[in-house]
């Protein structure tokens, strides 16, 4: 009986200058050359890599993430120290876990340990084909849990959905250059991906509703101006009427006083 082939992650073979001679990643890239050489050298020289990343397997990655990964990031501090997150990402490139293991990282383990999910998303972006990247990462655009992000400028707050969006739209994340991702509409035209349905609904319908509301507002504005003009005319008329009445009363009083004076003068002459 022949022996079954067992894949073993060889440190010496993986870190060779010529790159790993094992099988390529699903996106066609050499796993050993995905990260820049300067970044890999810093990771290998780091204390965390030498102490915590030796002899790990896919199950041990979960323990290391739970115990040591408390923020995401690439290179931190004045000394350009690699983060545990980046060190474990390099270890995943060396181990090359399968899709079933990544599914456990993303779903079962990711519900309990958010940094394990973030690490798995980062690894998927580095190694998977564009259609698989979109299909795997997009569902987690609705995960709003908080993450700490640590970089050269210090520590900041972010969210899993923001991190997932960065993986889809940015060219560099966590001190690692990402390969150019094919646009989603191109993959849709090739029938490799179904059209994405936004949680907000159809964007075109929303835009049409906004246009209809704007048109209604424009139609109502002239009517309001006409109503205001009619109210002003009514006020002007009401303000003029008492004045006219008072003037008429004054004229009547003057006529009556003149008649009374004329009668008095006639009586005096007689």
Coordinates of C-alpha atoms in Angstrom, one line a residue:
X1 CA 0.0 0.0 0.0
X2 CA 1.3 3.4 -0.9
X3 CA 1.6 6.2 1.5
X4 CA -0.9 9.1 1.3
X5 CA 0.7 12.4 0.4
X6 CA 0.7 14.7 3.4
X7 CA 1.3 18.4 2.9
X8 CA 3.8 19.8 5.4
X9 CA 4.6 23.5 5.7
X10 CA 8.3 23.7 5.3
X11 CA 9.9 26.9 6.9
X12 CA 13.0 26.6 4.8
X13 CA 11.2 25.9 1.5
X14 CA 8.5 28.6 2.1
X15 CA 11.0 31.3 3.0
X16 CA 13.3 30.6 0.1
X17 CA 14.2 33.7 -2.0
X18 CA 12.8 32.0 -5.0
X19 CA 9.5 31.5 -3.3
X20 CA 7.6 28.4 -2.4
X21 CA 7.8 25.4 -4.7
X22 CA 4.4 24.1 -3.5
X23 CA 1.2 24.6 -5.3
X24 CA 0.1 28.2 -6.1
X25 CA -2.8 30.0 -4.4
X26 CA -6.2 29.8 -6.0
X27 CA -5.7 33.2 -7.5
X28 CA -2.5 32.0 -9.3
X29 CA 0.0 33.9 -7.0
X30 CA 2.9 32.3 -5.2
X31 CA 2.0 32.4 -1.4
X32 CA 5.6 33.1 -0.4
X33 CA 5.7 36.2 -2.6
X34 CA 2.3 37.8 -1.8
X35 CA 3.8 39.9 1.0
X36 CA 6.7 42.2 0.3
X37 CA 10.1 40.8 1.2
X38 CA 10.8 43.7 3.6
X39 CA 7.6 42.9 5.5
X40 CA 8.4 39.2 5.5
X41 CA 11.9 39.8 6.9
X42 CA 10.5 41.9 9.7
X43 CA 8.0 39.2 10.6
X44 CA 10.6 36.5 10.6
X45 CA 12.9 38.6 12.9
X46 CA 10.0 39.4 15.3
X47 CA 9.8 37.9 18.7
X48 CA 6.2 36.9 18.2
X49 CA 7.0 34.8 15.1
X50 CA 9.8 33.0 16.8
X51 CA 7.9 32.2 19.9
X52 CA 4.3 31.8 18.9
X53 CA 4.3 30.8 15.3
X54 CA 6.6 27.8 15.3
X55 CA 5.0 24.4 14.5
X56 CA 1.4 25.7 14.2
X57 CA -1.4 24.0 12.4
X58 CA -4.9 25.3 11.3
X59 CA -6.4 24.5 14.8
X60 CA -3.5 26.2 16.6
X61 CA -4.2 29.4 14.7
X62 CA -7.5 29.8 16.5
X63 CA -5.8 29.6 19.9
X64 CA -3.2 32.2 18.9
X65 CA -5.8 34.6 17.6
X66 CA -7.9 34.3 20.8
X67 CA -4.9 34.7 23.1
X68 CA -2.8 37.3 21.3
X69 CA -4.7 39.2 18.6
X70 CA -6.5 42.2 20.1
X71 CA -6.3 44.6 17.1
X72 CA -5.8 44.5 13.4
X73 CA -2.9 46.2 11.6
X74 CA 0.3 45.7 9.8
X75 CA 3.4 47.6 11.0
X76 CA 3.3 49.6 14.2
X77 CA 5.5 51.9 16.2
X78 CA 8.7 53.7 15.5
X79 CA 10.6 50.4 15.3
X80 CA 8.2 49.2 12.5
X81 CA 7.2 46.1 14.5
X82 CA 4.8 43.7 12.8
X83 CA 1.5 43.0 14.6
X84 CA 0.5 39.5 15.7
X85 CA -2.4 39.8 13.2
X86 CA 0.1 40.2 10.3
X87 CA 2.4 37.4 11.6
X88 CA -0.5 35.0 11.7
X89 CA -1.5 36.0 8.2
X90 CA 1.9 35.0 7.0
X91 CA 1.5 31.7 8.8
X92 CA -1.8 31.1 7.0
X93 CA 0.0 31.8 3.7
X94 CA 2.4 29.1 4.7
X95 CA -0.2 26.6 5.9
X96 CA -2.6 27.2 2.9
X97 CA -5.8 26.1 4.6
X98 CA -8.7 24.8 2.5
X99 CA -12.1 26.3 1.9
X100 CA -13.7 24.1 4.6
X101 CA -11.2 25.4 7.2
X102 CA -11.8 29.0 6.1
X103 CA -15.5 28.5 6.4
X104 CA -15.1 27.4 10.0
X105 CA -12.9 30.5 10.7
X106 CA -15.5 32.8 9.1
X107 CA -18.7 31.4 10.4
X108 CA -18.5 29.2 13.5
X109 CA -15.4 30.7 15.0
X110 CA -16.1 34.2 13.6
X111 CA -19.3 34.6 15.5
X112 CA -17.4 34.1 18.8
X113 CA -14.1 35.6 17.9
X114 CA -14.3 38.7 15.6
X115 CA -10.6 39.0 15.0
X116 CA -10.5 35.4 13.7
X117 CA -13.1 36.4 11.2
X118 CA -11.1 39.5 10.2
X119 CA -7.9 37.4 9.8
X120 CA -9.8 34.9 7.6
X121 CA -11.3 37.7 5.4
X122 CA -7.8 39.2 5.0
X123 CA -6.4 35.8 3.9
X124 CA -9.3 35.3 1.5
X125 CA -8.5 38.6 -0.2
X126 CA -4.8 37.6 -0.5
X127 CA -5.3 34.2 -2.0
X128 CA -8.7 33.7 -3.6
X129 CA -9.9 34.4 -7.1
X130 CA -11.9 37.6 -7.7
X131 CA -15.4 35.9 -7.9
X132 CA -14.7 34.0 -4.7
X133 CA -13.4 37.2 -3.0
X134 CA -16.7 39.0 -3.7
X135 CA -18.8 36.0 -2.8
X136 CA -17.0 35.5 0.5
X137 CA -16.4 39.0 1.8
X138 CA -19.7 40.8 0.7
X139 CA -21.9 39.0 3.2
X140 CA -19.8 40.4 6.1
X141 CA -20.5 44.0 5.0
X142 CA -23.5 43.7 7.4
X143 CA -21.3 42.8 10.4
X144 CA -21.1 45.9 12.5
X145 CA -18.9 44.7 15.4
X146 CA -16.1 47.0 16.5
X147 CA -12.4 46.4 15.8
X148 CA -9.3 48.1 17.0
X149 CA -7.0 49.2 14.3
X150 CA -3.4 49.9 15.1
X151 CA -0.9 51.6 12.8
X152 CA 1.9 54.0 12.7
X153 CA -0.3 56.9 13.7
X154 CA -1.7 55.0 16.8
X155 CA -4.8 53.1 17.6
X156 CA -8.2 53.9 16.1
X157 CA -11.7 52.3 16.1
X158 CA -13.2 50.6 13.1
X159 CA -15.8 48.0 12.3
X160 CA -15.8 44.6 10.5
X161 CA -17.9 46.0 7.6
X162 CA -15.4 48.9 7.1
X163 CA -12.5 46.4 7.1
X164 CA -14.4 44.2 4.6
X165 CA -15.1 47.2 2.4
X166 CA -11.4 48.2 2.5
X167 CA -10.4 44.8 1.3
X168 CA -12.7 45.2 -1.7
X169 CA -11.8 48.7 -2.7
X170 CA -8.3 49.6 -1.5
X171 CA -5.0 48.6 -3.0
X172 CA -3.1 48.3 0.3
X173 CA -4.3 47.0 3.7
X174 CA -2.3 46.1 6.8
X175 CA 1.1 46.9 5.2
X176 CA 0.3 44.5 2.4
X177 CA -0.2 45.3 -1.3
X178 CA -3.4 43.6 -2.6
X179 CA -3.6 42.3 -6.2
X180 CA -5.8 44.2 -8.5
X181 CA -9.4 43.0 -8.1
X182 CA -11.6 42.6 -11.2
X183 CA -14.6 45.0 -11.0
X184 CA -17.8 43.5 -9.9
X185 CA -19.8 44.7 -12.9
X186 CA -17.4 42.9 -15.2
X187 CA -17.9 39.6 -13.4
X188 CA -21.7 40.2 -13.6
X189 CA -21.5 40.7 -17.3
X190 CA -19.5 37.4 -17.6
X191 CA -22.2 35.6 -15.5
X192 CA -19.7 34.8 -12.8
X193 CA -21.6 36.6 -10.1
X194 CA -25.2 37.5 -9.6
X195 CA -26.2 41.2 -9.2
X196 CA -25.7 42.3 -5.7
X197 CA -28.8 43.3 -3.8
X198 CA -28.2 46.2 -1.4
X199 CA -29.8 46.1 2.1
X200 CA -31.2 49.6 1.3
X201 CA -33.1 48.2 -1.7
X202 CA -32.8 49.1 -5.4
X203 CA -30.7 52.2 -5.8
X204 CA -32.5 53.2 -9.0
X205 CA -35.9 53.1 -7.3
X206 CA -34.6 55.2 -4.4
X207 CA -33.3 57.8 -6.9
X208 CA -36.6 57.9 -8.8
X209 CA -38.5 58.4 -5.5
X210 CA -36.2 61.3 -4.6
X211 CA -36.8 62.9 -8.1
X212 CA -40.6 62.5 -7.7
X213 CA -40.5 64.2 -4.3
X214 CA -38.4 67.1 -5.6
X215 CA -40.9 67.6 -8.5
X216 CA -43.8 67.6 -6.0
X217 CA -42.0 70.2 -3.9
X218 CA -41.4 72.4 -6.9
X219 CA -45.1 72.2 -7.9
X220 CA -46.3 73.1 -4.4
X221 CA -44.0 76.1 -4.1
X222 CA -45.9 78.4 -6.7
X223 CA -49.2 77.5 -5.1
X224 CA -48.0 78.6 -1.7
X225 CA -46.7 81.8 -3.2
X226 CA -50.2 82.5 -4.8
X227 CA -51.9 81.8 -1.5
X228 CA -49.6 84.2 0.3
X229 CA -50.3 86.9 -2.4
X230 CA -54.1 86.4 -1.9
X231 CA -53.7 86.8 1.8
X232 CA -51.8 90.0 1.4
X233 CA -54.5 91.5 -0.9
X234 CA -57.2 90.5 1.6
X235 CA -55.2 92.2 4.4
X236 CA -54.7 95.3 2.3
X237 CA -58.4 95.5 1.6
X238 CA -59.4 95.0 5.2
X239 CA -57.0 97.7 6.3
X240 CA -58.3 100.2 3.8
X241 CA -62.0 99.7 4.5
X242 CA -62.1 101.3 8.0
X243 CA -60.2 104.3 6.7
X244 CA -62.8 104.9 3.9
X245 CA -65.6 104.5 6.4
X246 CA -64.1 107.0 8.8
X247 CA -63.5 109.5 6.0
X248 CA -67.1 109.1 4.9
X249 CA -68.3 109.7 8.5
X250 CA -66.2 112.8 8.7
X251 CA -67.7 114.2 5.5
X252 CA -71.2 113.6 6.8
X253 CA -70.3 115.4 10.1
X254 CA -68.9 118.4 8.2
X255 CA -72.0 118.7 6.0
X256 CA -74.3 118.5 9.0
X257 CA -72.3 121.2 10.9
X258 CA -72.4 123.5 7.8
X259 CA -76.2 123.1 7.5
X260 CA -76.6 123.8 11.2
X261 CA -74.5 127.0 10.9
X262 CA -76.5 128.2 7.9
X263 CA -79.8 127.7 9.8
X264 CA -78.4 129.7 12.7
X265 CA -77.4 132.6 10.4
X266 CA -80.8 132.7 8.8
X267 CA -82.5 132.8 12.2
X268 CA -80.3 135.7 13.2
X269 CA -81.2 137.7 10.1
X270 CA -84.8 137.2 10.6

